PDB file of N, CA and C in Angstrom:
ATOM      1  N   MET N 230      52.402 -13.143 -24.491  1.00  0.00           N
ATOM      2  CA  MET N 230      51.648 -12.485 -25.527  1.00  0.00           C
ATOM      3  C   MET N 230      52.557 -11.611 -26.382  1.00  0.00           C
ATOM      4  N   GLN N 231      53.515 -10.936 -25.737  1.00  0.00           N
ATOM      5  CA  GLN N 231      54.455 -10.089 -26.462  1.00  0.00           C
ATOM      6  C   GLN N 231      55.279 -10.937 -27.426  1.00  0.00           C
ATOM      7  N   PHE N 232      55.629 -12.149 -27.012  1.00  0.00           N
ATOM      8  CA  PHE N 232      56.389 -13.046 -27.883  1.00  0.00           C
ATOM      9  C   PHE N 232      55.602 -13.366 -29.145  1.00  0.00           C
ATOM     10  N   LEU N 233      54.313 -13.606 -29.015  1.00  0.00           N
ATOM     11  CA  LEU N 233      53.493 -13.933 -30.183  1.00  0.00           C
ATOM     12  C   LEU N 233      53.382 -12.741 -31.134  1.00  0.00           C
ATOM     13  N   LYS N 234      53.308 -11.533 -30.586  1.00  0.00           N
ATOM     14  CA  LYS N 234      53.283 -10.343 -31.438  1.00  0.00           C
ATOM     15  C   LYS N 234      54.568 -10.221 -32.242  1.00  0.00           C
ATOM     16  N   ILE N 235      55.696 -10.392 -31.563  1.00  0.00           N
ATOM     17  CA  ILE N 235      56.990 -10.292 -32.237  1.00  0.00           C
ATOM     18  C   ILE N 235      57.115 -11.377 -33.299  1.00  0.00           C
ATOM     19  N   LEU N 236      56.683 -12.580 -32.972  1.00  0.00           N
ATOM     20  CA  LEU N 236      56.730 -13.682 -33.931  1.00  0.00           C
ATOM     21  C   LEU N 236      55.867 -13.389 -35.151  1.00  0.00           C
ATOM     22  N   PHE N 237      54.670 -12.870 -34.935  1.00  0.00           N
ATOM     23  CA  PHE N 237      53.773 -12.545 -36.044  1.00  0.00           C
ATOM     24  C   PHE N 237      54.381 -11.498 -36.965  1.00  0.00           C
ATOM     25  N   TRP N 238      54.874 -10.389 -36.392  1.00  0.00           N
ATOM     26  CA  TRP N 238      55.442  -9.328 -37.219  1.00  0.00           C
ATOM     27  C   TRP N 238      56.723  -9.776 -37.907  1.00  0.00           C
ATOM     28  N   SER N 239      57.499 -10.634 -37.263  1.00  0.00           N
ATOM     29  CA  SER N 239      58.703 -11.162 -37.908  1.00  0.00           C
ATOM     30  C   SER N 239      58.342 -12.032 -39.102  1.00  0.00           C
ATOM     31  N   LEU N 240      57.356 -12.903 -38.938  1.00  0.00           N
ATOM     32  CA  LEU N 240      56.927 -13.739 -40.057  1.00  0.00           C
ATOM     33  C   LEU N 240      56.348 -12.904 -41.192  1.00  0.00           C
ATOM     34  N   LEU N 241      55.592 -11.885 -40.862  1.00  0.00           N
ATOM     35  CA  LEU N 241      55.033 -11.006 -41.889  1.00  0.00           C
ATOM     36  C   LEU N 241      56.145 -10.271 -42.646  1.00  0.00           C
ATOM     37  N   ALA N 242      57.162  -9.787 -41.933  1.00  0.00           N
ATOM     38  CA  ALA N 242      58.290  -9.117 -42.585  1.00  0.00           C
ATOM     39  C   ALA N 242      59.066 -10.091 -43.467  1.00  0.00           C
ATOM     40  N   PHE N 243      59.220 -11.327 -43.012  1.00  0.00           N
ATOM     41  CA  PHE N 243      59.923 -12.330 -43.806  1.00  0.00           C
ATOM     42  C   PHE N 243      59.162 -12.639 -45.096  1.00  0.00           C
ATOM     43  N   VAL N 244      57.857 -12.813 -45.001  1.00  0.00           N
ATOM     44  CA  VAL N 244      57.040 -13.100 -46.188  1.00  0.00           C
ATOM     45  C   VAL N 244      57.093 -11.916 -47.157  1.00  0.00           C
ATOM     46  N   ALA N 245      57.039 -10.682 -46.636  1.00  0.00           N
ATOM     47  CA  ALA N 245      57.124  -9.495 -47.498  1.00  0.00           C
ATOM     48  C   ALA N 245      58.484  -9.420 -48.181  1.00  0.00           C
ATOM     49  N   ALA N 246      59.553  -9.769 -47.478  1.00  0.00           N
ATOM     50  CA  ALA N 246      60.890  -9.735 -48.080  1.00  0.00           C
ATOM     51  C   ALA N 246      61.016 -10.797 -49.170  1.00  0.00           C
ATOM     52  N   VAL N 247      60.513 -11.993 -48.922  1.00  0.00           N
ATOM     53  CA  VAL N 247      60.560 -13.049 -49.932  1.00  0.00           C
ATOM     54  C   VAL N 247      59.743 -12.638 -51.157  1.00  0.00           C
ATOM     55  N   PHE N 248      58.566 -12.059 -50.949  1.00  0.00           N
ATOM     56  CA  PHE N 248      57.741 -11.588 -52.070  1.00  0.00           C
ATOM     57  C   PHE N 248      58.466 -10.510 -52.864  1.00  0.00           C
ATOM     58  N   THR N 249      59.110  -9.583 -52.149  1.00  0.00           N
ATOM     59  CA  THR N 249      59.802  -8.485 -52.821  1.00  0.00           C
ATOM     60  C   THR N 249      60.951  -9.005 -53.682  1.00  0.00           C
ATOM     61  N   PHE N 250      61.769  -9.892 -53.122  1.00  0.00           N
ATOM     62  CA  PHE N 250      62.897 -10.409 -53.893  1.00  0.00           C
ATOM     63  C   PHE N 250      62.437 -11.292 -55.045  1.00  0.00           C
ATOM     64  N   GLY N 251      61.341 -11.996 -54.874  1.00  0.00           N
ATOM     65  CA  GLY N 251      60.847 -12.863 -55.931  1.00  0.00           C
ATOM     66  C   GLY N 251      60.174 -12.107 -57.065  1.00  0.00           C
ATOM     67  N   ASN N 252      59.664 -10.907 -56.812  1.00  0.00           N
ATOM     68  CA  ASN N 252      58.918 -10.156 -57.820  1.00  0.00           C
ATOM     69  C   ASN N 252      59.568  -8.824 -58.181  1.00  0.00           C
ATOM     70  N   TRP N 253      60.873  -8.727 -58.068  1.00  0.00           N
ATOM     71  CA  TRP N 253      61.558  -7.473 -58.353  1.00  0.00           C
ATOM     72  C   TRP N 253      61.713  -7.315 -59.865  1.00  0.00           C
ATOM     73  N   THR N 254      60.617  -6.957 -60.510  1.00  0.00           N
ATOM     74  CA  THR N 254      60.618  -6.742 -61.954  1.00  0.00           C
ATOM     75  C   THR N 254      60.091  -5.343 -62.233  1.00  0.00           C
ATOM     76  N   ASN N 255      60.451  -4.832 -63.376  1.00  0.00           N
ATOM     77  CA  ASN N 255      59.970  -3.509 -63.770  1.00  0.00           C
ATOM     78  C   ASN N 255      58.633  -3.638 -64.472  1.00  0.00           C
ATOM     79  N   VAL N 256      57.753  -2.724 -64.143  1.00  0.00           N
ATOM     80  CA  VAL N 256      56.426  -2.667 -64.748  1.00  0.00           C
ATOM     81  C   VAL N 256      56.314  -1.316 -65.427  1.00  0.00           C
ATOM     82  N   SER N 257      55.854  -1.306 -66.665  1.00  0.00           N
ATOM     83  CA  SER N 257      55.691  -0.025 -67.354  1.00  0.00           C
ATOM     84  C   SER N 257      54.250   0.446 -67.199  1.00  0.00           C
ATOM     85  N   ILE N 258      54.121   1.693 -66.825  1.00  0.00           N
ATOM     86  CA  ILE N 258      52.806   2.299 -66.610  1.00  0.00           C
ATOM     87  C   ILE N 258      52.630   3.384 -67.664  1.00  0.00           C
ATOM     88  N   GLN N 259      51.524   3.325 -68.380  1.00  0.00           N
ATOM     89  CA  GLN N 259      51.223   4.329 -69.396  1.00  0.00           C
ATOM     90  C   GLN N 259      50.567   5.541 -68.725  1.00  0.00           C
ATOM     91  N   LEU N 260      51.234   6.666 -68.778  1.00  0.00           N
ATOM     92  CA  LEU N 260      50.716   7.890 -68.184  1.00  0.00           C
ATOM     93  C   LEU N 260      50.088   8.747 -69.274  1.00  0.00           C
ATOM     94  N   PHE N 261      49.512   9.880 -68.898  1.00  0.00           N
ATOM     95  CA  PHE N 261      48.891  10.785 -69.859  1.00  0.00           C
ATOM     96  C   PHE N 261      49.952  11.416 -70.748  1.00  0.00           C
ATOM     97  N   GLY N 262      49.570  11.799 -71.929  1.00  0.00           N
ATOM     98  CA  GLY N 262      50.467  12.485 -72.852  1.00  0.00           C
ATOM     99  C   GLY N 262      51.526  11.580 -73.452  1.00  0.00           C
ATOM    100  N   GLY N 263      51.311  10.281 -73.434  1.00  0.00           N
ATOM    101  CA  GLY N 263      52.270   9.360 -74.023  1.00  0.00           C
ATOM    102  C   GLY N 263      53.479   9.086 -73.156  1.00  0.00           C
ATOM    103  N   LEU N 264      53.452   9.482 -71.916  1.00  0.00           N
ATOM    104  CA  LEU N 264      54.562   9.209 -71.006  1.00  0.00           C
ATOM    105  C   LEU N 264      54.472   7.778 -70.488  1.00  0.00           C
ATOM    106  N   VAL N 265      55.619   7.171 -70.296  1.00  0.00           N
ATOM    107  CA  VAL N 265      55.693   5.811 -69.770  1.00  0.00           C
ATOM    108  C   VAL N 265      56.597   5.848 -68.542  1.00  0.00           C
ATOM    109  N   ALA N 266      56.138   5.246 -67.444  1.00  0.00           N
ATOM    110  CA  ALA N 266      56.938   5.183 -66.226  1.00  0.00           C
ATOM    111  C   ALA N 266      57.311   3.732 -65.953  1.00  0.00           C
ATOM    112  N   GLU N 267      58.579   3.508 -65.674  1.00  0.00           N
ATOM    113  CA  GLU N 267      59.055   2.182 -65.303  1.00  0.00           C
ATOM    114  C   GLU N 267      59.173   2.148 -63.777  1.00  0.00           C
ATOM    115  N   VAL N 268      58.406   1.267 -63.154  1.00  0.00           N
ATOM    116  CA  VAL N 268      58.357   1.188 -61.690  1.00  0.00           C
ATOM    117  C   VAL N 268      58.550  -0.263 -61.280  1.00  0.00           C
ATOM    118  N   ASN N 269      59.256  -0.476 -60.180  1.00  0.00           N
ATOM    119  CA  ASN N 269      59.382  -1.831 -59.647  1.00  0.00           C
ATOM    120  C   ASN N 269      58.038  -2.279 -59.095  1.00  0.00           C
ATOM    121  N   LEU N 270      57.716  -3.551 -59.302  1.00  0.00           N
ATOM    122  CA  LEU N 270      56.411  -4.082 -58.902  1.00  0.00           C
ATOM    123  C   LEU N 270      56.148  -3.956 -57.401  1.00  0.00           C
ATOM    124  N   PRO N 271      57.084  -4.315 -56.503  1.00  0.00           N
ATOM    125  CA  PRO N 271      56.790  -4.156 -55.060  1.00  0.00           C
ATOM    126  C   PRO N 271      56.525  -2.710 -54.659  1.00  0.00           C
ATOM    127  N   LEU N 272      57.231  -1.760 -55.270  1.00  0.00           N
ATOM    128  CA  LEU N 272      56.986  -0.350 -54.946  1.00  0.00           C
ATOM    129  C   LEU N 272      55.619   0.105 -55.458  1.00  0.00           C
ATOM    130  N   LEU N 273      55.233  -0.405 -56.615  1.00  0.00           N
ATOM    131  CA  LEU N 273      53.916  -0.075 -57.151  1.00  0.00           C
ATOM    132  C   LEU N 273      52.812  -0.627 -56.252  1.00  0.00           C
ATOM    133  N   LEU N 274      52.987  -1.856 -55.774  1.00  0.00           N
ATOM    134  CA  LEU N 274      51.985  -2.447 -54.875  1.00  0.00           C
ATOM    135  C   LEU N 274      51.919  -1.693 -53.551  1.00  0.00           C
ATOM    136  N   LEU N 275      53.080  -1.285 -53.028  1.00  0.00           N
ATOM    137  CA  LEU N 275      53.087  -0.509 -51.783  1.00  0.00           C
ATOM    138  C   LEU N 275      52.388   0.839 -51.980  1.00  0.00           C
ATOM    139  N   ALA N 276      52.649   1.490 -53.098  1.00  0.00           N
ATOM    140  CA  ALA N 276      52.025   2.795 -53.365  1.00  0.00           C
ATOM    141  C   ALA N 276      50.508   2.660 -53.495  1.00  0.00           C
ATOM    142  N   THR N 277      50.039   1.632 -54.179  1.00  0.00           N
ATOM    143  CA  THR N 277      48.586   1.462 -54.325  1.00  0.00           C
ATOM    144  C   THR N 277      47.945   1.087 -52.992  1.00  0.00           C
ATOM    145  N   PHE N 278      48.649   0.288 -52.186  1.00  0.00           N
ATOM    146  CA  PHE N 278      48.117  -0.046 -50.860  1.00  0.00           C
ATOM    147  C   PHE N 278      47.969   1.206 -50.017  1.00  0.00           C
ATOM    148  N   LEU N 279      49.013   2.038 -49.979  1.00  0.00           N
ATOM    149  CA  LEU N 279      48.954   3.267 -49.181  1.00  0.00           C
ATOM    150  C   LEU N 279      47.926   4.248 -49.723  1.00  0.00           C
ATOM    151  N   LEU N 280      47.747   4.271 -51.039  1.00  0.00           N
ATOM    152  CA  LEU N 280      46.758   5.150 -51.645  1.00  0.00           C
ATOM    153  C   LEU N 280      45.336   4.791 -51.188  1.00  0.00           C
ATOM    154  N   GLY N 281      45.078   3.531 -50.952  1.00  0.00           N
ATOM    155  CA  GLY N 281      43.759   3.122 -50.464  1.00  0.00           C
ATOM    156  C   GLY N 281      43.652   3.131 -48.955  1.00  0.00           C
ATOM    157  N   PHE N 282      44.768   2.881 -48.257  1.00  0.00           N
ATOM    158  CA  PHE N 282      44.733   2.720 -46.801  1.00  0.00           C
ATOM    159  C   PHE N 282      44.739   4.051 -46.062  1.00  0.00           C
ATOM    160  N   LEU N 283      45.545   5.001 -46.483  1.00  0.00           N
ATOM    161  CA  LEU N 283      45.696   6.250 -45.731  1.00  0.00           C
ATOM    162  C   LEU N 283      44.412   7.077 -45.650  1.00  0.00           C
ATOM    163  N   PRO N 284      43.646   7.266 -46.729  1.00  0.00           N
ATOM    164  CA  PRO N 284      42.386   8.012 -46.562  1.00  0.00           C
ATOM    165  C   PRO N 284      41.409   7.321 -45.609  1.00  0.00           C
ATOM    166  N   THR N 285      41.361   5.997 -45.661  1.00  0.00           N
ATOM    167  CA  THR N 285      40.489   5.261 -44.747  1.00  0.00           C
ATOM    168  C   THR N 285      40.951   5.428 -43.305  1.00  0.00           C
ATOM    169  N   LEU N 286      42.260   5.388 -43.085  1.00  0.00           N
ATOM    170  CA  LEU N 286      42.805   5.556 -41.734  1.00  0.00           C
ATOM    171  C   LEU N 286      42.500   6.952 -41.195  1.00  0.00           C
ATOM    172  N   VAL N 287      42.665   7.974 -42.029  1.00  0.00           N
ATOM    173  CA  VAL N 287      42.367   9.348 -41.599  1.00  0.00           C
ATOM    174  C   VAL N 287      40.885   9.493 -41.274  1.00  0.00           C
ATOM    175  N   TYR N 288      40.028   8.909 -42.105  1.00  0.00           N
ATOM    176  CA  TYR N 288      38.582   8.967 -41.866  1.00  0.00           C
ATOM    177  C   TYR N 288      38.216   8.285 -40.543  1.00  0.00           C
ATOM    178  N   GLN N 289      38.778   7.113 -40.281  1.00  0.00           N
ATOM    179  CA  GLN N 289      38.470   6.403 -39.038  1.00  0.00           C
ATOM    180  C   GLN N 289      38.937   7.196 -37.814  1.00  0.00           C
ATOM    181  N   HIS N 290      40.112   7.817 -37.899  1.00  0.00           N
ATOM    182  CA  HIS N 290      40.587   8.629 -36.773  1.00  0.00           C
ATOM    183  C   HIS N 290      39.682   9.849 -36.562  1.00  0.00           C
ATOM    184  N   TRP N 291      39.205  10.453 -37.629  1.00  0.00           N
ATOM    185  CA  TRP N 291      38.309  11.600 -37.509  1.00  0.00           C
ATOM    186  C   TRP N 291      36.998  11.188 -36.847  1.00  0.00           C
ATOM    187  N   ILE N 292      36.428  10.062 -37.265  1.00  0.00           N
ATOM    188  CA  ILE N 292      35.180   9.577 -36.669  1.00  0.00           C
ATOM    189  C   ILE N 292      35.389   9.267 -35.188  1.00  0.00           C
ATOM    190  N   ARG N 293      36.514   8.651 -34.866  1.00  0.00           N
ATOM    191  CA  ARG N 293      36.801   8.320 -33.471  1.00  0.00           C
ATOM    192  C   ARG N 293      36.940   9.592 -32.619  1.00  0.00           C
ATOM    193  N   TYR N 294      37.591  10.611 -33.174  1.00  0.00           N
ATOM    194  CA  TYR N 294      37.738  11.885 -32.476  1.00  0.00           C
ATOM    195  C   TYR N 294      36.374  12.522 -32.214  1.00  0.00           C
ATOM    196  N   ARG N 295      35.503  12.540 -33.234  1.00  0.00           N
ATOM    197  CA  ARG N 295      34.173  13.132 -33.082  1.00  0.00           C
ATOM    198  C   ARG N 295      33.346  12.368 -32.047  1.00  0.00           C
ATOM    199  N   LEU N 296      33.412  11.039 -32.064  1.00  0.00           N
ATOM    200  CA  LEU N 296      32.663  10.257 -31.078  1.00  0.00           C
ATOM    201  C   LEU N 296      33.178  10.505 -29.666  1.00  0.00           C
ATOM    202  N   ARG N 297      34.494  10.661 -29.530  1.00  0.00           N
ATOM    203  CA  ARG N 297      35.051  10.951 -28.203  1.00  0.00           C
ATOM    204  C   ARG N 297      34.575  12.309 -27.712  1.00  0.00           C
ATOM    205  N   GLN N 298      34.495  13.299 -28.613  1.00  0.00           N
ATOM    206  CA  GLN N 298      34.005  14.620 -28.237  1.00  0.00           C
ATOM    207  C   GLN N 298      32.539  14.564 -27.824  1.00  0.00           C
ATOM    208  N   ARG N 299      31.733  13.814 -28.574  1.00  0.00           N
ATOM    209  CA  ARG N 299      30.313  13.689 -28.238  1.00  0.00           C
ATOM    210  C   ARG N 299      30.131  12.974 -26.903  1.00  0.00           C
ATOM    211  N   LEU N 300      30.942  11.958 -26.639  1.00  0.00           N
ATOM    212  CA  LEU N 300      30.848  11.239 -25.370  1.00  0.00           C
ATOM    213  C   LEU N 300      31.220  12.149 -24.201  1.00  0.00           C
ATOM    214  N   THR N 301      32.259  12.938 -24.366  1.00  0.00           N
ATOM    215  CA  THR N 301      32.663  13.871 -23.309  1.00  0.00           C
ATOM    216  C   THR N 301      31.563  14.892 -23.035  1.00  0.00           C
ATOM    217  N   ALA N 302      30.954  15.409 -24.082  1.00  0.00           N
ATOM    218  CA  ALA N 302      29.864  16.380 -23.904  1.00  0.00           C
ATOM    219  C   ALA N 302      28.668  15.732 -23.220  1.00  0.00           C
ATOM    220  N   ALA N 303      28.341  14.496 -23.578  1.00  0.00           N
ATOM    221  CA  ALA N 303      27.219  13.802 -22.949  1.00  0.00           C
ATOM    222  C   ALA N 303      27.507  13.527 -21.474  1.00  0.00           C
ATOM    223  N   GLU N 304      28.751  13.158 -21.151  1.00  0.00           N
ATOM    224  CA  GLU N 304      29.095  12.921 -19.748  1.00  0.00           C
ATOM    225  C   GLU N 304      28.990  14.203 -18.931  1.00  0.00           C
ATOM    226  N   ARG N 305      29.464  15.321 -19.502  1.00  0.00           N
ATOM    227  CA  ARG N 305      29.337  16.590 -18.795  1.00  0.00           C
ATOM    228  C   ARG N 305      27.880  16.961 -18.575  1.00  0.00           C
ATOM    229  N   GLY N 306      27.040  16.730 -19.581  1.00  0.00           N
ATOM    230  CA  GLY N 306      25.612  17.021 -19.447  1.00  0.00           C
ATOM    231  C   GLY N 306      24.953  16.161 -18.381  1.00  0.00           C
ATOM    232  N   MET N 307      25.332  14.873 -18.320  1.00  0.00           N
ATOM    233  CA  MET N 307      24.768  13.997 -17.288  1.00  0.00           C
ATOM    234  C   MET N 307      25.200  14.429 -15.895  1.00  0.00           C
ATOM    235  N   GLU N 308      26.476  14.822 -15.751  1.00  0.00           N
ATOM    236  CA  GLU N 308      26.944  15.263 -14.436  1.00  0.00           C
ATOM    237  C   GLU N 308      26.207  16.510 -13.973  1.00  0.00           C
ATOM    238  N   SER N 309      25.982  17.453 -14.872  1.00  0.00           N
ATOM    239  CA  SER N 309      25.284  18.671 -14.474  1.00  0.00           C
ATOM    240  C   SER N 309      23.807  18.375 -14.177  1.00  0.00           C
ATOM    241  N   ALA N 310      23.187  17.462 -14.932  1.00  0.00           N
ATOM    242  CA  ALA N 310      21.791  17.100 -14.668  1.00  0.00           C
ATOM    243  C   ALA N 310      21.667  16.382 -13.330  1.00  0.00           C
ATOM    244  N   LEU N 311      22.603  15.508 -13.017  1.00  0.00           N
ATOM    245  CA  LEU N 311      22.560  14.815 -11.721  1.00  0.00           C
ATOM    246  C   LEU N 311      22.789  15.791 -10.576  1.00  0.00           C
ATOM    247  N   ALA N 312      23.695  16.747 -10.771  1.00  0.00           N
ATOM    248  CA  ALA N 312      23.943  17.737  -9.719  1.00  0.00           C
ATOM    249  C   ALA N 312      22.706  18.601  -9.498  1.00  0.00           C
ATOM    250  N   ALA N 313      21.997  18.955 -10.570  1.00  0.00           N
ATOM    251  CA  ALA N 313      20.780  19.760 -10.424  1.00  0.00           C
ATOM    252  C   ALA N 313      19.669  18.952  -9.771  1.00  0.00           C
ATOM    253  N   ALA N 314      19.601  17.655 -10.069  1.00  0.00           N
ATOM    254  CA  ALA N 314      18.555  16.813  -9.486  1.00  0.00           C
ATOM    255  C   ALA N 314      18.795  16.585  -7.995  1.00  0.00           C
ATOM    256  N   ARG N 315      20.048  16.489  -7.605  1.00  0.00           N
ATOM    257  CA  ARG N 315      20.361  16.279  -6.191  1.00  0.00           C
ATOM    258  C   ARG N 315      20.081  17.523  -5.373  1.00  0.00           C
ATOM    259  N   GLY N 316      20.215  18.669  -5.978  1.00  0.00           N
ATOM    260  CA  GLY N 316      20.026  19.913  -5.243  1.00  0.00           C
ATOM    261  C   GLY N 316      21.314  20.313  -4.559  1.00  0.00           C
ATOM    262  N   PRO N 317      21.233  21.370  -3.766  1.00  0.00           N
ATOM    263  CA  PRO N 317      22.457  21.808  -3.090  1.00  0.00           C
ATOM    264  C   PRO N 317      22.864  20.801  -2.018  1.00  0.00           C
ATOM    265  N   ASP N 318      24.140  20.830  -1.679  1.00  0.00           N
ATOM    266  CA  ASP N 318      24.642  19.934  -0.644  1.00  0.00           C
ATOM    267  C   ASP N 318      24.023  20.310   0.696  1.00  0.00           C
ATOM    268  N   PRO N 319      23.559  19.319   1.453  1.00  0.00           N
ATOM    269  CA  PRO N 319      22.953  19.634   2.752  1.00  0.00           C
ATOM    270  C   PRO N 319      24.000  20.158   3.734  1.00  0.00           C
ATOM    271  N   VAL N 320      23.560  21.111   4.557  1.00  0.00           N
ATOM    272  CA  VAL N 320      24.442  21.677   5.572  1.00  0.00           C
ATOM    273  C   VAL N 320      24.345  20.781   6.797  1.00  0.00           C
ATOM    274  N   PRO N 321      25.468  20.328   7.325  1.00  0.00           N
ATOM    275  CA  PRO N 321      25.389  19.457   8.508  1.00  0.00           C
ATOM    276  C   PRO N 321      24.879  20.246   9.711  1.00  0.00           C
ATOM    277  N   PRO N 322      24.094  19.606  10.576  1.00  0.00           N
ATOM    278  CA  PRO N 322      23.563  20.318  11.754  1.00  0.00           C
ATOM    279  C   PRO N 322      24.706  20.682  12.710  1.00  0.00           C
ATOM    280  N   PRO N 323      24.532  21.783  13.470  1.00  0.00           N
ATOM    281  CA  PRO N 323      25.604  22.167  14.404  1.00  0.00           C
ATOM    282  C   PRO N 323      25.682  21.142  15.535  1.00  0.00           C
ATOM    283  N   PRO N 324      26.841  21.004  16.122  1.00  0.00           N
ATOM    284  CA  PRO N 324      26.972  20.033  17.216  1.00  0.00           C
ATOM    285  C   PRO N 324      26.169  20.497  18.433  1.00  0.00           C
ATOM    286  N   PRO N 325      25.630  19.563  19.182  1.00  0.00           N
ATOM    287  CA  PRO N 325      24.825  19.947  20.359  1.00  0.00           C
ATOM    288  C   PRO N 325      25.719  20.595  21.424  1.00  0.00           C
ATOM    289  N   PRO N 326      25.131  21.494  22.232  1.00  0.00           N
ATOM    290  CA  PRO N 326      25.945  22.138  23.285  1.00  0.00           C
ATOM    291  C   PRO N 326      26.326  21.099  24.347  1.00  0.00           C
ATOM    292  N   PRO N 327      27.459  21.304  24.986  1.00  0.00           N
ATOM    293  CA  PRO N 327      27.886  20.325  26.001  1.00  0.00           C
ATOM    294  C   PRO N 327      26.969  20.366  27.232  1.00  0.00           C
ATOM    295  N   THR N 328      26.714  19.233  27.799  1.00  0.00           N
ATOM    296  CA  THR N 328      25.882  19.139  29.008  1.00  0.00           C
ATOM    297  C   THR N 328      26.762  19.351  30.228  1.00  0.00           C
ATOM    298  N   ALA N 329      26.142  19.406  31.406  1.00  0.00           N
ATOM    299  CA  ALA N 329      26.881  19.660  32.645  1.00  0.00           C
ATOM    300  C   ALA N 329      27.866  18.542  32.913  1.00  0.00           C
ATOM    301  N   ALA N 330      27.537  17.315  32.565  1.00  0.00           N
ATOM    302  CA  ALA N 330      28.440  16.206  32.816  1.00  0.00           C
ATOM    303  C   ALA N 330      29.639  16.254  31.879  1.00  0.00           C
ATOM    304  N   GLU N 331      29.462  16.875  30.723  1.00  0.00           N
ATOM    305  CA  GLU N 331      30.547  16.907  29.749  1.00  0.00           C
ATOM    306  C   GLU N 331      31.406  18.162  29.875  1.00  0.00           C
ATOM    307  N   GLU N 332      30.978  19.145  30.708  1.00  0.00           N
ATOM    308  CA  GLU N 332      31.756  20.367  30.821  1.00  0.00           C
ATOM    309  C   GLU N 332      33.070  20.071  31.530  1.00  0.00           C
ATOM    310  N   PRO N 333      34.147  20.641  31.039  1.00  0.00           N
ATOM    311  CA  PRO N 333      35.441  20.369  31.677  1.00  0.00           C
ATOM    312  C   PRO N 333      35.517  21.041  33.055  1.00  0.00           C
ATOM    313  N   VAL N 334      36.190  20.377  33.932  1.00  0.00           N
ATOM    314  CA  VAL N 334      36.380  20.911  35.282  1.00  0.00           C
ATOM    315  C   VAL N 334      37.632  21.772  35.263  1.00  0.00           C
ATOM    316  N   VAL N 335      37.478  23.020  35.700  1.00  0.00           N
ATOM    317  CA  VAL N 335      38.606  23.934  35.710  1.00  0.00           C
ATOM    318  C   VAL N 335      39.067  24.066  37.159  1.00  0.00           C
ATOM    319  N   ALA N 336      40.299  23.747  37.377  1.00  0.00           N
ATOM    320  CA  ALA N 336      40.861  23.836  38.748  1.00  0.00           C
ATOM    321  C   ALA N 336      41.331  25.273  38.965  1.00  0.00           C
ATOM    322  N   ILE N 337      40.814  25.891  40.038  1.00  0.00           N
ATOM    323  CA  ILE N 337      41.209  27.257  40.384  1.00  0.00           C
ATOM    324  C   ILE N 337      42.293  27.168  41.455  1.00  0.00           C
ATOM    325  N   PRO N 338      43.431  27.718  41.143  1.00  0.00           N
ATOM    326  CA  PRO N 338      44.520  27.630  42.145  1.00  0.00           C
ATOM    327  C   PRO N 338      44.221  28.540  43.354  1.00  0.00           C
ATOM    328  N   PRO N 339      44.584  28.125  44.514  1.00  0.00           N
ATOM    329  CA  PRO N 339      44.340  28.964  45.716  1.00  0.00           C
ATOM    330  C   PRO N 339      45.187  30.229  45.641  1.00  0.00           C
ATOM    331  N   THR N 340      44.617  31.308  46.145  1.00  0.00           N
ATOM    332  CA  THR N 340      45.319  32.588  46.109  1.00  0.00           C
ATOM    333  C   THR N 340      45.636  33.055  47.522  1.00  0.00           C
ATOM    334  N   GLY N 341      46.705  33.780  47.700  1.00  0.00           N
ATOM    335  CA  GLY N 341      47.091  34.438  48.941  1.00  0.00           C
ATOM    336  C   GLY N 341      47.436  33.491  50.069  1.00  0.00           C
ATOM    337  N   ALA N 342      47.815  32.317  49.872  1.00  0.00           N
ATOM    338  CA  ALA N 342      48.152  31.420  50.963  1.00  0.00           C
ATOM    339  C   ALA N 342      49.661  31.394  51.175  1.00  0.00           C
ATOM    340  N   MET N 343      50.204  32.486  51.559  1.00  0.00           N
ATOM    341  CA  MET N 343      51.630  32.522  51.824  1.00  0.00           C
ATOM    342  C   MET N 343      51.926  32.795  53.191  1.00  0.00           C
TER     343      MET N 343
END
């Protein structure tokens, strides 16, 4: 899969380079106040692409950030609601006292047998 990605981006870069070399002409742009700007066509196309793409990219990242924040808040709310619905954690019952059969046998050493 990584090979296909590299191949795709390489072909795209090659096509962009061929387009750039084939269309390297100056374009005159009429600005306000009678000013004229001479710009290369590939640079003009790149500038217009970025002018349209960057605001959209920033907007999409902002929306994604807000949705992630809302999802995190909703998950926290669900966890607290589930914890309240479950109630407090039950206390385990104490272990039963040992019976006579389970009591350990303590050996008493004999005293004074000398």
